[in-house]
Amino acid sequence: MSDLRKINIDGTEHEVPADYTLMQACEEYGGAEIPRFCYHERLSVAGNCRMCLVEWVGAPKPQASCALQVKDLRPNRDGTPANIRTNSETVKKAREGVMEFLLINHPLDCPICDQGGECDLQDQAMGYGRDASRFAENKRAVDDKHMGPLVSTVMTRCIQCTRCVRFITEVAGVQEIGLVNRGEDAEITTYLEQSLTSEMSGNVIDLCPVGALTSKPYAFNARPWELDKTESVDVMDAVGANIRVDSRHDAVMRIMPVNNDDVNEEWISDKTRFVWDGLARQRLDQPFIRENGKLRAAGWDEALKLAAERLSGDPETIAAIAGDLCDAESMKALKDLMDNLGVKNIDCRQDGSLIGTGTRPSYLFNTTIAGLEDADAILLIGTNPRHEAPLVNTRIRKAWLTGDTEIGMIGQASDITYDYDHIGTSPADVAAFVKAIGAKSVKGFAKTFKAAKNPVIIIGAGALRGKAGLALLAEIGALAKSVNAVRDDWNGLNILHGAASRVGGLDIGFVPGEGGLSTDEILSAAAQGAVKTVMLLGADELDTSKLKEAFVIYQGSHGDNGAHVADIILPSAAYTEKDGLYVNMEGRVQMGARAVAPKGQAKEDWAIIRALSGHLNRVLPYDNLGALREKLFADHPSFMSLGVALGVQGAAQFDVAAIGAKGDLSKEVFVNPVTDFYMTNPIARASTIMAECSALFESGKNMKEAAE
């Protein structure tokens, strides 16, 4: 326990940890409310807004409570604890003066400002400001800055709190915003007037305490009090960030982060935040049947009857593939239906990997996302976490910044916002690294990794495709065993999944049965005519050209790759339009909630499959979502642990050295599965905002290549 010091807060004596700031002590122990603009719990202390002033009795002037620690307070001359006042007349006058200064140049924009109704400056001006200003001079004006397609700027409103500067530099890890000039000429700007390129840049909108930085796509769309707010879970990647969906009249207007210290803290990626316009575009809103090469609208009964006919044949000629955005209930319903039909050709691994048939820890992110902060050495294998899971990347950067964590990489070199030792690029280099660890004379990162108390290995799911992936996993298992990365109190072996549905699908067992075909085998068999009917449950990230010879039943929310080759289209709800369970990469079961109604005639996925089972005379034993969940919990108890990550609990449950299969390791360079961060799923590809970001990303990449 940290050293405790006595302190008198507003007349009451408290024992407070010595390393607390005065602000923390006054709020946590004294129950006081301390106003602030520049201070933020997850950023470094700037101490430049002075709104958090408190009185230290005996001191010549009020103190900035965010920048002064309890251990810096000396006792009074009579030995009694230092007296801190948060509500005295001195404090009140000081805060009024600070607020008056902050408002000297702030424009009277409240009626047209997007921050209106959720503005810290409005709230604190009402609570702590004067009722009139003594300044008669003209207000200064500042030119607006171009920050790209996501962040709108009105820099005359800026109060130079520097939250945006500190976030972009410290958390996002790119130095793209800074404070230039001094005094009255000080202003926040982007370097060289360029767009922000970070995939985390939208968080500066939430951080800005005034209306200087607002959401460009959301501009002038709604006021906060007009919106219905629904807490849910993000499905853009496998992190499972907690989000709030704000909607009005059955339209999603914006997506905001919800604080969860174990998962996303209070950040979300730009794709999560701005993909909402894709929810209303290119939607499938009624069933379709393809006749003579063209799709025509159909009724539900007609579409389901035809689908049932096609699924009534030989089970060996039928297959089902689940996509990356599916909820657990829909995959459970589809698996139950396929089991009833005797179909063993099912898979939820669109990327062609073969992992997930072992015990649960063999395919999870076992260290947990928050647990990365305890790592002292991290080895990245075949992954670019900045694009595959930006919130995991920020945790790695946090460990690198705040601790002595050293990082090594085997894979494509890229800018991942922190320094790393580039050890190699291929599976063969993994084998070489294992040999280096076992050598008598160990050097470089191998020496660091071998000596690490809490080593972490992060393998990208894209590196685990096919049988070669299993061979790589066996080698990595040997590496984990050699450095004692998996033990009772620590599990440092992690699979970095990119699909929100992947872990849930593996938990359910949505993988080929005995003698069944995997995704790649289904596609090959369909191209050869051996598989005649393929049902795609929101599966779009695969080579659909191989399905032209098969009869394709596509169930999904958007007219994307799967719908283009479909013979029957069954329109379903998007993730904001249904209740559903999702399991993130660390095995944490979380509940998504319905914010708006499905579009047109679209239905929830599980309900479509339940109706289809009736047409097949294989009626599934549940009539509502509650009954389906009861069966899910009974068959797979891990889903009952809502909100809990597996963590090190599973460290002793599997043989880390036997998680893969022996085989040769190639010298082919690892290829990152995410080539365009903004275009990874049907919703993102339907979004005009994401299209604009993608074009900006491509132009920036081309400029870098030309410069090199």
PDB file of C-alpha atoms in Angstrom, residues 146-308:
ATOM      1  CA  HIS A 146      -8.250  21.354 -42.036  1.00  0.00           C
ATOM      2  CA  MET A 147      -8.128  18.102 -40.035  1.00  0.00           C
ATOM      3  CA  GLY A 148      -9.597  15.762 -42.638  1.00  0.00           C
ATOM      4  CA  PRO A 149     -13.061  14.290 -43.267  1.00  0.00           C
ATOM      5  CA  LEU A 150     -13.844  13.392 -39.644  1.00  0.00           C
ATOM      6  CA  VAL A 151     -13.035  16.365 -37.408  1.00  0.00           C
ATOM      7  CA  SER A 152     -14.639  19.772 -37.949  1.00  0.00           C
ATOM      8  CA  THR A 153     -12.837  22.799 -36.512  1.00  0.00           C
ATOM      9  CA  VAL A 154     -13.964  26.206 -35.267  1.00  0.00           C
ATOM     10  CA  MET A 155     -10.718  27.283 -33.653  1.00  0.00           C
ATOM     11  CA  THR A 156     -11.975  30.658 -32.428  1.00  0.00           C
ATOM     12  CA  ARG A 157     -13.772  28.640 -29.738  1.00  0.00           C
ATOM     13  CA  CYS A 158     -10.542  26.923 -28.594  1.00  0.00           C
ATOM     14  CA  ILE A 159      -9.387  27.601 -25.008  1.00  0.00           C
ATOM     15  CA  GLN A 160      -5.939  25.940 -25.512  1.00  0.00           C
ATOM     16  CA  CYS A 161      -6.543  23.155 -23.003  1.00  0.00           C
ATOM     17  CA  THR A 162      -4.233  20.949 -25.195  1.00  0.00           C
ATOM     18  CA  ARG A 163      -6.220  17.756 -24.542  1.00  0.00           C
ATOM     19  CA  CYS A 164      -6.238  16.999 -28.270  1.00  0.00           C
ATOM     20  CA  VAL A 165      -2.471  17.538 -28.519  1.00  0.00           C
ATOM     21  CA  ARG A 166      -1.759  15.202 -25.612  1.00  0.00           C
ATOM     22  CA  PHE A 167      -4.147  12.498 -26.842  1.00  0.00           C
ATOM     23  CA  ILE A 168      -2.795  12.411 -30.396  1.00  0.00           C
ATOM     24  CA  THR A 169       0.794  12.361 -29.133  1.00  0.00           C
ATOM     25  CA  GLU A 170       0.496  10.066 -26.114  1.00  0.00           C
ATOM     26  CA  VAL A 171      -2.370   7.658 -26.839  1.00  0.00           C
ATOM     27  CA  ALA A 172      -2.709   7.634 -30.634  1.00  0.00           C
ATOM     28  CA  GLY A 173       1.062   7.860 -31.005  1.00  0.00           C
ATOM     29  CA  VAL A 174       1.245  10.218 -33.985  1.00  0.00           C
ATOM     30  CA  GLN A 175       2.524  13.767 -33.666  1.00  0.00           C
ATOM     31  CA  GLU A 176      -0.003  15.531 -35.868  1.00  0.00           C
ATOM     32  CA  ILE A 177      -1.479  18.270 -33.645  1.00  0.00           C
ATOM     33  CA  GLY A 178       0.454  20.906 -31.728  1.00  0.00           C
ATOM     34  CA  LEU A 179       0.282  24.305 -30.058  1.00  0.00           C
ATOM     35  CA  VAL A 180       2.096  27.093 -31.919  1.00  0.00           C
ATOM     36  CA  ASN A 181       2.957  30.689 -30.985  1.00  0.00           C
ATOM     37  CA  ARG A 182       2.600  32.299 -27.553  1.00  0.00           C
ATOM     38  CA  GLY A 183       0.282  34.515 -25.574  1.00  0.00           C
ATOM     39  CA  GLU A 184      -2.696  35.873 -27.475  1.00  0.00           C
ATOM     40  CA  ASP A 185      -1.347  34.375 -30.719  1.00  0.00           C
ATOM     41  CA  ALA A 186      -1.332  30.797 -29.364  1.00  0.00           C
ATOM     42  CA  GLU A 187      -3.403  28.369 -31.401  1.00  0.00           C
ATOM     43  CA  ILE A 188      -3.854  24.640 -31.950  1.00  0.00           C
ATOM     44  CA  THR A 189      -3.035  23.446 -35.453  1.00  0.00           C
ATOM     45  CA  THR A 190      -2.069  20.397 -37.459  1.00  0.00           C
ATOM     46  CA  TYR A 191       1.505  20.241 -38.682  1.00  0.00           C
ATOM     47  CA  LEU A 192       1.845  21.492 -42.284  1.00  0.00           C
ATOM     48  CA  GLU A 193      -1.965  21.854 -42.489  1.00  0.00           C
ATOM     49  CA  GLN A 194      -2.372  18.128 -43.201  1.00  0.00           C
ATOM     50  CA  SER A 195      -5.298  15.813 -42.410  1.00  0.00           C
ATOM     51  CA  LEU A 196      -5.163  13.625 -39.329  1.00  0.00           C
ATOM     52  CA  THR A 197      -4.114  10.095 -40.306  1.00  0.00           C
ATOM     53  CA  SER A 198      -4.545   8.262 -37.009  1.00  0.00           C
ATOM     54  CA  GLU A 199      -7.298   5.621 -36.860  1.00  0.00           C
ATOM     55  CA  MET A 200      -8.049   6.964 -33.351  1.00  0.00           C
ATOM     56  CA  SER A 201      -8.388  10.655 -34.293  1.00  0.00           C
ATOM     57  CA  GLY A 202     -12.133  10.904 -33.619  1.00  0.00           C
ATOM     58  CA  ASN A 203     -11.537  10.677 -29.872  1.00  0.00           C
ATOM     59  CA  VAL A 204     -10.380  14.316 -29.852  1.00  0.00           C
ATOM     60  CA  ILE A 205     -14.047  15.218 -30.437  1.00  0.00           C
ATOM     61  CA  ASP A 206     -15.041  13.688 -27.096  1.00  0.00           C
ATOM     62  CA  LEU A 207     -12.006  15.176 -25.358  1.00  0.00           C
ATOM     63  CA  CYS A 208     -12.593  18.753 -26.528  1.00  0.00           C
ATOM     64  CA  PRO A 209     -14.391  20.529 -23.624  1.00  0.00           C
ATOM     65  CA  VAL A 210     -15.680  23.293 -25.924  1.00  0.00           C
ATOM     66  CA  GLY A 211     -16.948  23.275 -29.513  1.00  0.00           C
ATOM     67  CA  ALA A 212     -13.583  23.776 -31.207  1.00  0.00           C
ATOM     68  CA  LEU A 213     -13.383  20.161 -32.447  1.00  0.00           C
ATOM     69  CA  THR A 214     -16.662  18.504 -33.421  1.00  0.00           C
ATOM     70  CA  SER A 215     -17.781  15.626 -35.627  1.00  0.00           C
ATOM     71  CA  LYS A 216     -17.839  16.676 -39.279  1.00  0.00           C
ATOM     72  CA  PRO A 217     -20.238  13.915 -40.475  1.00  0.00           C
ATOM     73  CA  TYR A 218     -22.635  14.599 -37.563  1.00  0.00           C
ATOM     74  CA  ALA A 219     -22.567  18.393 -37.978  1.00  0.00           C
ATOM     75  CA  PHE A 220     -25.980  20.079 -37.547  1.00  0.00           C
ATOM     76  CA  ASN A 221     -27.825  16.728 -37.594  1.00  0.00           C
ATOM     77  CA  ALA A 222     -29.311  16.672 -34.094  1.00  0.00           C
ATOM     78  CA  ARG A 223     -29.171  18.004 -30.565  1.00  0.00           C
ATOM     79  CA  PRO A 224     -28.224  15.583 -27.761  1.00  0.00           C
ATOM     80  CA  TRP A 225     -31.603  15.867 -26.025  1.00  0.00           C
ATOM     81  CA  GLU A 226     -33.388  14.702 -29.192  1.00  0.00           C
ATOM     82  CA  LEU A 227     -31.529  11.380 -29.298  1.00  0.00           C
ATOM     83  CA  ASP A 228     -32.390   7.986 -27.856  1.00  0.00           C
ATOM     84  CA  LYS A 229     -29.276   6.490 -26.270  1.00  0.00           C
ATOM     85  CA  THR A 230     -28.642   2.728 -26.305  1.00  0.00           C
ATOM     86  CA  GLU A 231     -25.556   1.067 -24.824  1.00  0.00           C
ATOM     87  CA  SER A 232     -24.253  -1.758 -26.996  1.00  0.00           C
ATOM     88  CA  VAL A 233     -21.119  -3.506 -28.310  1.00  0.00           C
ATOM     89  CA  ASP A 234     -19.007  -2.711 -31.370  1.00  0.00           C
ATOM     90  CA  VAL A 235     -18.510  -5.388 -34.061  1.00  0.00           C
ATOM     91  CA  MET A 236     -15.967  -3.668 -36.335  1.00  0.00           C
ATOM     92  CA  ASP A 237     -13.208  -5.829 -34.842  1.00  0.00           C
ATOM     93  CA  ALA A 238     -12.784  -8.503 -32.169  1.00  0.00           C
ATOM     94  CA  VAL A 239     -11.998  -6.099 -29.309  1.00  0.00           C
ATOM     95  CA  GLY A 240     -15.687  -5.676 -28.406  1.00  0.00           C
ATOM     96  CA  ALA A 241     -15.477  -1.988 -27.529  1.00  0.00           C
ATOM     97  CA  ASN A 242     -18.383  -0.739 -25.433  1.00  0.00           C
ATOM     98  CA  ILE A 243     -20.373   1.867 -27.337  1.00  0.00           C
ATOM     99  CA  ARG A 244     -23.474   4.031 -27.109  1.00  0.00           C
ATOM    100  CA  VAL A 245     -25.685   4.206 -30.182  1.00  0.00           C
ATOM    101  CA  ASP A 246     -27.531   7.537 -30.439  1.00  0.00           C
ATOM    102  CA  SER A 247     -30.594   7.349 -32.694  1.00  0.00           C
ATOM    103  CA  ARG A 248     -33.578   9.420 -33.765  1.00  0.00           C
ATOM    104  CA  HIS A 249     -36.645   8.232 -35.694  1.00  0.00           C
ATOM    105  CA  ASP A 250     -35.171   4.781 -36.429  1.00  0.00           C
ATOM    106  CA  ALA A 251     -31.964   6.278 -37.833  1.00  0.00           C
ATOM    107  CA  VAL A 252     -28.555   5.965 -36.162  1.00  0.00           C
ATOM    108  CA  MET A 253     -27.162   9.487 -35.841  1.00  0.00           C
ATOM    109  CA  ARG A 254     -23.829   8.816 -34.136  1.00  0.00           C
ATOM    110  CA  ILE A 255     -21.835   6.257 -32.132  1.00  0.00           C
ATOM    111  CA  MET A 256     -19.999   7.199 -28.935  1.00  0.00           C
ATOM    112  CA  PRO A 257     -17.665   5.288 -26.576  1.00  0.00           C
ATOM    113  CA  VAL A 258     -18.748   3.901 -23.211  1.00  0.00           C
ATOM    114  CA  ASN A 259     -16.069   3.592 -20.548  1.00  0.00           C
ATOM    115  CA  ASN A 260     -14.831   0.060 -19.835  1.00  0.00           C
ATOM    116  CA  ASP A 261     -11.371  -0.002 -18.257  1.00  0.00           C
ATOM    117  CA  ASP A 262     -10.883  -3.687 -19.084  1.00  0.00           C
ATOM    118  CA  VAL A 263     -11.647  -3.407 -22.804  1.00  0.00           C
ATOM    119  CA  ASN A 264     -11.529  -0.028 -24.524  1.00  0.00           C
ATOM    120  CA  GLU A 265     -11.019   2.390 -21.622  1.00  0.00           C
ATOM    121  CA  GLU A 266     -12.953   5.351 -23.055  1.00  0.00           C
ATOM    122  CA  TRP A 267     -11.648   5.278 -26.625  1.00  0.00           C
ATOM    123  CA  ILE A 268     -13.027   3.834 -29.851  1.00  0.00           C
ATOM    124  CA  SER A 269     -11.526   3.658 -33.330  1.00  0.00           C
ATOM    125  CA  ASP A 270     -12.620   5.944 -36.160  1.00  0.00           C
ATOM    126  CA  LYS A 271     -14.221   3.001 -37.969  1.00  0.00           C
ATOM    127  CA  THR A 272     -16.355   2.226 -34.917  1.00  0.00           C
ATOM    128  CA  ARG A 273     -17.317   5.874 -34.453  1.00  0.00           C
ATOM    129  CA  PHE A 274     -18.070   6.937 -38.015  1.00  0.00           C
ATOM    130  CA  VAL A 275     -19.347   3.789 -39.749  1.00  0.00           C
ATOM    131  CA  TRP A 276     -22.942   4.657 -38.823  1.00  0.00           C
ATOM    132  CA  ASP A 277     -23.879   6.126 -42.213  1.00  0.00           C
ATOM    133  CA  GLY A 278     -23.190   2.708 -43.761  1.00  0.00           C
ATOM    134  CA  LEU A 279     -26.082   1.311 -41.703  1.00  0.00           C
ATOM    135  CA  ALA A 280     -28.546   3.139 -43.935  1.00  0.00           C
ATOM    136  CA  ARG A 281     -26.921   2.541 -47.327  1.00  0.00           C
ATOM    137  CA  GLN A 282     -26.973  -0.453 -49.704  1.00  0.00           C
ATOM    138  CA  ARG A 283     -29.365  -2.239 -47.377  1.00  0.00           C
ATOM    139  CA  LEU A 284     -31.225  -5.447 -48.158  1.00  0.00           C
ATOM    140  CA  ASP A 285     -34.792  -4.708 -47.111  1.00  0.00           C
ATOM    141  CA  GLN A 286     -36.806  -7.516 -48.757  1.00  0.00           C
ATOM    142  CA  PRO A 287     -36.228 -11.095 -49.953  1.00  0.00           C
ATOM    143  CA  PHE A 288     -34.984 -11.667 -53.501  1.00  0.00           C
ATOM    144  CA  ILE A 289     -34.835 -14.691 -55.802  1.00  0.00           C
ATOM    145  CA  ARG A 290     -32.554 -14.899 -58.842  1.00  0.00           C
ATOM    146  CA  GLU A 291     -34.301 -15.941 -62.067  1.00  0.00           C
ATOM    147  CA  ASN A 292     -32.636 -15.973 -65.480  1.00  0.00           C
ATOM    148  CA  GLY A 293     -29.584 -14.287 -63.991  1.00  0.00           C
ATOM    149  CA  LYS A 294     -31.522 -11.380 -62.475  1.00  0.00           C
ATOM    150  CA  LEU A 295     -32.808 -10.809 -58.963  1.00  0.00           C
ATOM    151  CA  ARG A 296     -36.517 -10.188 -58.446  1.00  0.00           C
ATOM    152  CA  ALA A 297     -38.366  -9.245 -55.277  1.00  0.00           C
ATOM    153  CA  ALA A 298     -40.157 -12.095 -53.508  1.00  0.00           C
ATOM    154  CA  GLY A 299     -42.212 -12.732 -50.399  1.00  0.00           C
ATOM    155  CA  TRP A 300     -40.815 -14.377 -47.289  1.00  0.00           C
ATOM    156  CA  ASP A 301     -42.798 -17.599 -47.737  1.00  0.00           C
ATOM    157  CA  GLU A 302     -41.691 -18.025 -51.343  1.00  0.00           C
ATOM    158  CA  ALA A 303     -38.016 -17.362 -50.525  1.00  0.00           C
ATOM    159  CA  LEU A 304     -37.987 -19.645 -47.484  1.00  0.00           C
ATOM    160  CA  LYS A 305     -39.815 -22.421 -49.350  1.00  0.00           C
ATOM    161  CA  LEU A 306     -37.244 -22.365 -52.172  1.00  0.00           C
ATOM    162  CA  ALA A 307     -34.367 -22.246 -49.646  1.00  0.00           C
ATOM    163  CA  ALA A 308     -35.876 -25.256 -47.849  1.00  0.00           C
TER     164      ALA A 308
END
